[in-house]
Amino acid sequence: MANAKIIEAKQQEVQVIAEKLRGSATTVVADYRGLNVSQVTELRKQLREAGIEFQVLKNTLVRRATAAAELSELDEVLSGPTAIAFSREDAVAPAKILNDFAKKNEALEIKGGVVEGRVVDVAQIKALAELPSREGLLSMLLSVLQAPMRNFALAVKAVAEKNEAEA
C-alpha cells in the first residue's frame, strides 16, 4: 500500500511540474553546484521578488513532466543537480536574473530552458537576458508612439510662427 501512495504522490508531482512547464512564459534550467547556502539564499530572494518560482527538482521527475508537456528536447540538459526557475508573467526576468547572478558567481551555470513553449539553448537564454526589461520596452514603445504627435506639434508651431512673422 505504501508503494501505491508513493507512486501516486510522484505522479501528482510530475503533473504539477508539467503544468508549470506549460503555463510558464519562461523556464530556465540551471546547475547550482558550487554555490554556498548564502549565495543560493540571495538568488532565491532575487527571484522571489520578481515573482519567479525557483525549485530544485529530480531529473527523472522533470523528464516525465517534459514528456507530458511535449517538451522532450529539454531532456538533453537534465543532468547533474538541476534547479529550475518558472516565470508565468515576465518572459525576460528569470533569464536576466540568473544570467546576472551567473556573471557574479561562476558556480551557477545556465543549461537551457523553455521560452513561450519552445525549448531554447544557453545562447538564446543569454540573448533573452540582454533584452531590456518589460518597463524599458514599454517606455521605448511609448516614445515611438509619441514621436509623430510631437513632430506634428512642432510643425504646427513653426507654421504659426512663420505666419506671425509675415503679418
Coordinates of N, CA and C in Angstrom, one line a residue:
M1 N 0.8 -1.2 0.0 CA 0.0 0.0 0.0 C 0.9 1.3 0.0
A2 N 2.0 1.2 0.7 CA 2.8 2.4 0.8 C 3.4 2.7 -0.6
N3 N 3.7 1.7 -1.4 CA 4.3 1.9 -2.7 C 3.3 2.6 -3.6
A4 N 2.0 2.2 -3.5 CA 1.0 2.8 -4.3 C 0.8 4.3 -4.0
K5 N 0.9 4.6 -2.7 CA 0.8 6.0 -2.2 C 2.0 6.8 -2.7
I6 N 3.2 6.2 -2.7 CA 4.4 6.9 -3.2 C 4.3 7.2 -4.7
I7 N 3.9 6.2 -5.4 CA 3.8 6.3 -6.8 C 2.7 7.4 -7.2
E8 N 1.6 7.4 -6.5 CA 0.6 8.4 -6.7 C 1.1 9.8 -6.4
A9 N 1.9 9.9 -5.4 CA 2.4 11.2 -5.0 C 3.4 11.7 -6.1
K10 N 4.2 10.8 -6.6 CA 5.2 11.2 -7.6 C 4.4 11.5 -8.9
Q11 N 3.4 10.8 -9.3 CA 2.6 11.1 -10.5 C 2.0 12.5 -10.3
Q12 N 1.5 12.8 -9.2 CA 0.9 14.2 -9.0 C 2.0 15.2 -9.1
E13 N 3.2 15.0 -8.6 CA 4.3 15.9 -8.7 C 4.7 16.1 -10.1
V14 N 4.7 15.0 -10.9 CA 5.0 15.1 -12.4 C 4.0 16.0 -13.0
Q15 N 2.7 15.8 -12.7 CA 1.6 16.6 -13.3 C 1.8 18.1 -12.9
V16 N 2.2 18.4 -11.7 CA 2.4 19.8 -11.3 C 3.5 20.4 -12.1
I17 N 4.6 19.7 -12.2 CA 5.8 20.2 -13.0 C 5.4 20.4 -14.4
A18 N 4.7 19.5 -15.0 CA 4.2 19.6 -16.4 C 3.3 20.8 -16.6
E19 N 2.4 21.1 -15.6 CA 1.6 22.3 -15.7 C 2.4 23.5 -15.6
K20 N 3.4 23.5 -14.8 CA 4.3 24.7 -14.6 C 5.1 24.9 -16.0
L21 N 5.5 23.8 -16.6 CA 6.2 24.0 -17.9 C 5.3 24.5 -18.9
R22 N 4.1 24.1 -19.0 CA 3.1 24.6 -20.0 C 2.7 26.0 -19.7
G23 N 2.5 26.4 -18.4 CA 2.0 27.7 -18.1 C 3.0 28.8 -17.9
S24 N 4.3 28.5 -18.0 CA 5.3 29.5 -17.8 C 5.6 30.2 -19.1
A25 N 5.8 31.5 -19.0 CA 6.3 32.3 -20.1 C 7.7 31.9 -20.4
T26 N 8.5 31.8 -19.3 CA 9.9 31.4 -19.5 C 10.3 30.4 -18.3
T27 N 11.0 29.4 -18.7 CA 11.5 28.4 -17.7 C 13.0 28.3 -18.0
V28 N 13.8 28.5 -17.0 CA 15.3 28.4 -17.1 C 15.8 27.3 -16.3
V29 N 16.6 26.5 -16.9 CA 17.2 25.3 -16.2 C 18.7 25.7 -15.9
A30 N 19.1 25.5 -14.6 CA 20.5 25.8 -14.2 C 21.1 24.8 -13.4
D31 N 22.4 24.7 -13.3 CA 23.2 23.9 -12.5 C 23.7 24.8 -11.4
Y32 N 23.4 24.5 -10.1 CA 23.8 25.3 -9.0 C 24.9 24.8 -8.2
R33 N 25.6 23.7 -8.7 CA 26.7 23.1 -7.9 C 27.8 24.1 -7.6
G34 N 28.3 24.1 -6.4 CA 29.3 25.1 -6.1 C 28.9 26.3 -5.4
L35 N 27.6 26.6 -5.4 CA 27.0 27.8 -4.7 C 26.9 27.4 -3.2
N36 N 27.3 28.3 -2.4 CA 27.1 28.1 -0.9 C 25.7 28.5 -0.5
V37 N 25.3 28.2 0.7 CA 24.0 28.5 1.2 C 23.6 30.0 1.1
S38 N 24.5 30.8 1.4 CA 24.1 32.3 1.4 C 23.9 32.7 -0.1
Q39 N 24.7 32.2 -1.0 CA 24.5 32.6 -2.4 C 23.2 32.0 -2.9
V40 N 22.8 30.8 -2.6 CA 21.5 30.3 -3.0 C 20.4 31.1 -2.4
T41 N 20.6 31.4 -1.2 CA 19.5 32.2 -0.5 C 19.4 33.6 -1.2
E42 N 20.5 34.2 -1.5 CA 20.4 35.5 -2.2 C 19.7 35.4 -3.6
L43 N 20.1 34.3 -4.3 CA 19.5 34.1 -5.6 C 18.0 33.8 -5.5
R44 N 17.6 33.0 -4.5 CA 16.1 32.7 -4.3 C 15.4 34.0 -4.0
K45 N 16.0 34.9 -3.2 CA 15.4 36.2 -2.8 C 15.2 37.1 -4.0
Q46 N 16.2 37.2 -4.9 CA 16.1 38.0 -6.1 C 14.9 37.4 -7.0
L47 N 14.9 36.1 -7.1 CA 13.9 35.5 -8.0 C 12.5 35.7 -7.4
R48 N 12.4 35.5 -6.1 CA 11.1 35.6 -5.4 C 10.5 37.1 -5.5
E49 N 11.4 38.1 -5.4 CA 11.0 39.5 -5.5 C 10.4 39.8 -6.9
A50 N 10.9 39.0 -7.9 CA 10.5 39.2 -9.3 C 9.3 38.3 -9.6
G51 N 8.8 37.6 -8.6 CA 7.6 36.7 -8.8 C 7.9 35.4 -9.6
I52 N 9.2 35.0 -9.4 CA 9.6 33.8 -10.1 C 9.8 32.6 -9.1
E53 N 9.3 31.5 -9.5 CA 9.4 30.3 -8.6 C 10.7 29.5 -9.0
F54 N 11.5 29.2 -8.0 CA 12.7 28.5 -8.2 C 12.8 27.3 -7.4
Q55 N 13.0 26.1 -8.0 CA 12.9 24.8 -7.4 C 14.0 23.9 -7.8
V56 N 14.5 23.1 -6.9 CA 15.5 22.1 -7.2 C 14.6 20.8 -7.3
L57 N 14.7 20.2 -8.5 CA 13.8 19.0 -8.8 C 14.7 17.8 -9.3
K58 N 14.1 16.7 -9.1 CA 14.8 15.4 -9.6 C 14.6 15.3 -11.1
N59 N 15.7 15.0 -11.7 CA 15.7 14.9 -13.2 C 14.8 13.9 -13.7
T60 N 14.6 12.8 -13.0 CA 13.7 11.7 -13.5 C 12.2 12.3 -13.5
L61 N 11.8 13.0 -12.5 CA 10.5 13.6 -12.5 C 10.3 14.7 -13.6
V62 N 11.4 15.5 -13.8 CA 11.3 16.5 -14.8 C 11.2 15.9 -16.2
R63 N 12.0 14.8 -16.4 CA 11.9 14.1 -17.7 C 10.5 13.6 -18.0
R64 N 9.9 13.1 -17.0 CA 8.5 12.6 -17.2 C 7.5 13.8 -17.4
A65 N 7.8 14.9 -16.8 CA 7.0 16.1 -17.0 C 7.2 16.7 -18.3
T66 N 8.4 16.7 -18.8 CA 8.7 17.2 -20.2 C 8.0 16.3 -21.2
A67 N 8.0 15.0 -21.0 CA 7.2 14.1 -21.9 C 5.8 14.5 -21.9
A68 N 5.2 14.7 -20.7 CA 3.8 15.0 -20.6 C 3.5 16.4 -21.2
A69 N 4.4 17.3 -21.1 CA 4.2 18.7 -21.7 C 4.7 18.8 -23.1
E70 N 5.1 17.7 -23.7 CA 5.6 17.7 -25.1 C 6.8 18.6 -25.3
L71 N 7.7 18.6 -24.3 CA 9.0 19.4 -24.4 C 10.2 18.5 -24.2
S72 N 10.2 17.3 -24.8 CA 11.2 16.3 -24.5 C 12.6 16.8 -24.9
E73 N 12.7 17.8 -25.8 CA 14.0 18.3 -26.2 C 14.8 18.8 -25.0
L74 N 14.1 19.2 -24.0 CA 14.7 19.8 -22.8 C 15.5 18.7 -22.0
D75 N 15.2 17.4 -22.2 CA 15.9 16.3 -21.5 C 17.4 16.4 -21.7
E76 N 17.9 16.9 -22.8 CA 19.3 17.0 -23.1 C 20.1 17.7 -21.9
V77 N 19.5 18.7 -21.3 CA 20.2 19.5 -20.3 C 19.9 19.0 -18.9
L78 N 19.1 17.9 -18.7 CA 18.8 17.4 -17.4 C 19.8 16.4 -17.0
S79 N 20.9 16.9 -16.5 CA 21.9 16.0 -15.9 C 22.6 16.7 -14.8
G80 N 23.0 16.0 -13.8 CA 23.5 16.6 -12.6 C 22.4 17.4 -11.8
P81 N 22.9 18.1 -10.7 CA 21.9 18.8 -9.9 C 21.2 19.9 -10.8
T82 N 19.9 19.9 -10.8 CA 19.1 20.8 -11.6 C 18.2 21.6 -10.8
A83 N 18.3 22.9 -11.0 CA 17.3 23.9 -10.4 C 16.6 24.6 -11.6
I84 N 15.3 24.8 -11.4 CA 14.5 25.3 -12.5 C 13.8 26.6 -12.0
A85 N 13.8 27.7 -12.8 CA 13.1 28.9 -12.5 C 11.9 29.0 -13.4
F86 N 10.7 29.1 -12.8 CA 9.5 29.2 -13.6 C 8.9 30.6 -13.5
S87 N 8.6 31.3 -14.6 CA 8.0 32.6 -14.6 C 6.8 32.6 -15.4
R88 N 5.6 32.9 -14.8 CA 4.4 32.9 -15.5 C 4.1 34.2 -16.3
E89 N 4.6 35.4 -15.8 CA 4.3 36.6 -16.5 C 5.4 37.2 -17.3
D90 N 6.5 37.4 -16.6 CA 7.6 38.1 -17.3 C 8.5 37.1 -18.0
A91 N 8.7 37.2 -19.3 CA 9.5 36.3 -20.1 C 11.0 36.6 -19.9
V92 N 11.3 37.8 -19.6 CA 12.7 38.2 -19.6 C 13.4 38.1 -18.2
A93 N 12.6 38.3 -17.2 CA 13.1 38.4 -15.8 C 13.9 37.2 -15.3
P94 N 13.5 35.9 -15.5 CA 14.3 34.8 -15.0 C 15.6 34.7 -15.7
A95 N 15.6 34.9 -17.0 CA 16.9 34.8 -17.8 C 17.8 35.9 -17.3
K96 N 17.3 37.1 -17.1 CA 18.1 38.3 -16.7 C 18.7 38.1 -15.3
I97 N 17.8 37.7 -14.4 CA 18.3 37.5 -13.0 C 19.4 36.4 -12.9
L98 N 19.1 35.2 -13.5 CA 20.0 34.1 -13.5 C 21.3 34.4 -14.2
N99 N 21.2 35.1 -15.4 CA 22.4 35.5 -16.1 C 23.3 36.5 -15.4
D100 N 22.7 37.5 -14.8 CA 23.4 38.5 -13.9 C 24.0 37.8 -12.7
F101 N 23.3 36.9 -12.1 CA 23.9 36.1 -11.0 C 25.0 35.3 -11.4
A102 N 24.9 34.6 -12.6 CA 26.0 33.7 -13.1 C 27.2 34.5 -13.4
K103 N 27.1 35.8 -13.8 CA 28.2 36.6 -14.1 C 29.0 36.9 -12.8
K104 N 28.3 37.1 -11.7 CA 29.0 37.4 -10.4 C 29.4 36.1 -9.7
N105 N 28.7 35.0 -10.0 CA 29.0 33.7 -9.3 C 29.2 32.6 -10.4
E106 N 30.5 32.3 -10.7 CA 30.8 31.4 -11.8 C 30.3 30.0 -11.5
A107 N 30.0 29.7 -10.3 CA 29.5 28.3 -10.0 C 28.1 28.1 -10.6
L108 N 27.3 29.1 -10.8 CA 26.0 28.9 -11.4 C 26.1 28.8 -12.9
E109 N 25.6 27.7 -13.5 CA 25.7 27.5 -14.9 C 24.3 27.4 -15.5
I110 N 23.9 28.2 -16.4 CA 22.6 28.1 -17.1 C 22.8 27.0 -18.2
K111 N 21.8 26.1 -18.2 CA 21.9 25.0 -19.1 C 21.0 25.1 -20.3
G112 N 19.9 25.8 -20.2 CA 18.9 26.0 -21.3 C 17.6 26.3 -20.7
G113 N 16.5 26.2 -21.5 CA 15.2 26.5 -20.9 C 14.1 26.4 -22.0
V114 N 13.0 26.9 -21.6 CA 11.8 27.0 -22.5 C 11.3 28.4 -22.5
V115 N 11.1 29.0 -23.7 CA 10.5 30.3 -23.8 C 9.3 30.2 -24.7
E116 N 8.2 30.6 -24.1 CA 6.9 30.6 -24.8 C 6.6 29.3 -25.5
G117 N 6.9 28.2 -24.7 CA 6.6 26.8 -25.2 C 7.6 26.2 -26.2
R118 N 8.7 26.9 -26.4 CA 9.8 26.4 -27.3 C 11.1 26.2 -26.5
V119 N 11.7 25.0 -26.7 CA 12.9 24.7 -26.0 C 14.0 25.5 -26.6
V120 N 14.9 26.2 -25.8 CA 16.0 27.0 -26.3 C 17.3 26.6 -25.6
D121 N 18.4 27.0 -26.2 CA 19.7 26.7 -25.6 C 20.2 27.8 -24.8
V122 N 21.4 27.6 -24.3 CA 22.0 28.6 -23.4 C 22.2 30.0 -24.1
A123 N 22.6 29.9 -25.3 CA 22.9 31.2 -26.1 C 21.6 32.0 -26.2
Q124 N 20.5 31.3 -26.5 CA 19.2 32.0 -26.6 C 18.7 32.6 -25.3
I125 N 19.0 31.9 -24.2 CA 18.6 32.4 -22.8 C 19.5 33.6 -22.5
K126 N 20.7 33.6 -22.9 CA 21.6 34.7 -22.6 C 21.2 35.9 -23.5
A127 N 20.8 35.7 -24.7 CA 20.3 36.7 -25.6 C 19.0 37.3 -25.0
L128 N 18.2 36.5 -24.5 CA 16.9 37.0 -23.9 C 17.3 37.9 -22.7
A129 N 18.3 37.5 -21.9 CA 18.7 38.2 -20.7 C 19.2 39.6 -21.1
E130 N 19.8 39.8 -22.3 CA 20.3 41.1 -22.7 C 19.2 42.0 -23.1
L131 N 18.0 41.5 -23.3 CA 16.9 42.4 -23.7 C 16.6 43.4 -22.6
P132 N 16.1 44.6 -22.9 CA 15.7 45.5 -21.8 C 14.5 44.9 -21.0
S133 N 14.3 45.4 -19.8 CA 13.2 44.9 -19.0 C 11.8 45.2 -19.7
R134 N 10.8 44.7 -19.1 CA 9.4 44.9 -19.6 C 9.1 46.4 -19.6
E135 N 9.5 47.1 -18.5 CA 9.3 48.5 -18.3 C 10.1 49.3 -19.3
G136 N 11.3 48.9 -19.6 CA 12.2 49.5 -20.6 C 11.6 49.4 -22.0
L137 N 11.1 48.2 -22.3 CA 10.5 48.1 -23.6 C 9.2 48.9 -23.8
L138 N 8.4 49.0 -22.7 CA 7.2 49.8 -22.7 C 7.5 51.3 -22.9
S139 N 8.6 51.7 -22.2 CA 9.0 53.2 -22.4 C 9.5 53.4 -23.8
M140 N 10.2 52.5 -24.4 CA 10.6 52.7 -25.8 C 9.4 52.7 -26.7
L141 N 8.4 51.9 -26.5 CA 7.2 51.9 -27.3 C 6.5 53.2 -27.2
L142 N 6.4 53.7 -25.9 CA 5.7 54.9 -25.7 C 6.4 56.1 -26.4
S143 N 7.7 56.1 -26.4 CA 8.5 57.1 -27.0 C 8.2 57.1 -28.5
V144 N 8.2 55.9 -29.1 CA 8.0 55.8 -30.6 C 6.5 56.2 -30.9
L145 N 5.6 55.9 -30.0 CA 4.2 56.4 -30.3 C 4.0 57.9 -30.2
Q146 N 4.8 58.5 -29.3 CA 4.7 59.9 -29.1 C 5.4 60.7 -30.1
A147 N 6.4 60.2 -30.8 CA 7.2 60.9 -31.8 C 6.3 61.6 -32.9
P148 N 5.4 60.9 -33.5 CA 4.6 61.6 -34.6 C 3.8 62.8 -34.1
M149 N 3.2 62.6 -32.9 CA 2.5 63.8 -32.3 C 3.4 64.9 -32.0
R150 N 4.5 64.6 -31.4 CA 5.5 65.7 -31.1 C 6.0 66.4 -32.4
N151 N 6.3 65.7 -33.4 CA 6.7 66.3 -34.7 C 5.6 67.1 -35.3
F152 N 4.4 66.6 -35.2 CA 3.2 67.4 -35.8 C 3.1 68.7 -35.0
A153 N 3.2 68.6 -33.7 CA 3.0 69.8 -32.9 C 4.1 70.8 -33.2
L154 N 5.3 70.4 -33.4 CA 6.4 71.3 -33.8 C 6.2 71.9 -35.1
A155 N 5.7 71.1 -36.1 CA 5.4 71.6 -37.4 C 4.3 72.7 -37.4
V156 N 3.3 72.5 -36.6 CA 2.2 73.4 -36.5 C 2.7 74.7 -35.8
K157 N 3.5 74.6 -34.8 CA 4.1 75.7 -34.1 C 5.0 76.5 -35.1
A158 N 5.8 75.8 -35.9 CA 6.7 76.5 -36.9 C 5.8 77.3 -37.9
V159 N 4.8 76.7 -38.4 CA 3.9 77.4 -39.4 C 3.3 78.6 -38.7
A160 N 2.8 78.5 -37.5 CA 2.2 79.6 -36.8 C 3.2 80.7 -36.6
E161 N 4.4 80.4 -36.2 CA 5.5 81.4 -36.0 C 5.8 82.1 -37.3
K162 N 5.8 81.3 -38.4 CA 6.1 81.9 -39.7 C 5.0 82.8 -40.1
N163 N 3.7 82.5 -39.9 CA 2.6 83.3 -40.2 C 2.6 84.6 -39.4
E164 N 3.0 84.5 -38.1 CA 3.1 85.7 -37.3 C 4.2 86.6 -37.8
A165 N 5.3 86.1 -38.2 CA 6.4 86.9 -38.7 C 6.1 87.6 -40.0
E166 N 5.3 87.0 -40.8 CA 4.9 87.6 -42.1 C 3.8 88.7 -41.9
A167 N 3.1 88.6 -40.8 CA 2.0 89.6 -40.6 C 2.4 90.9 -40.0

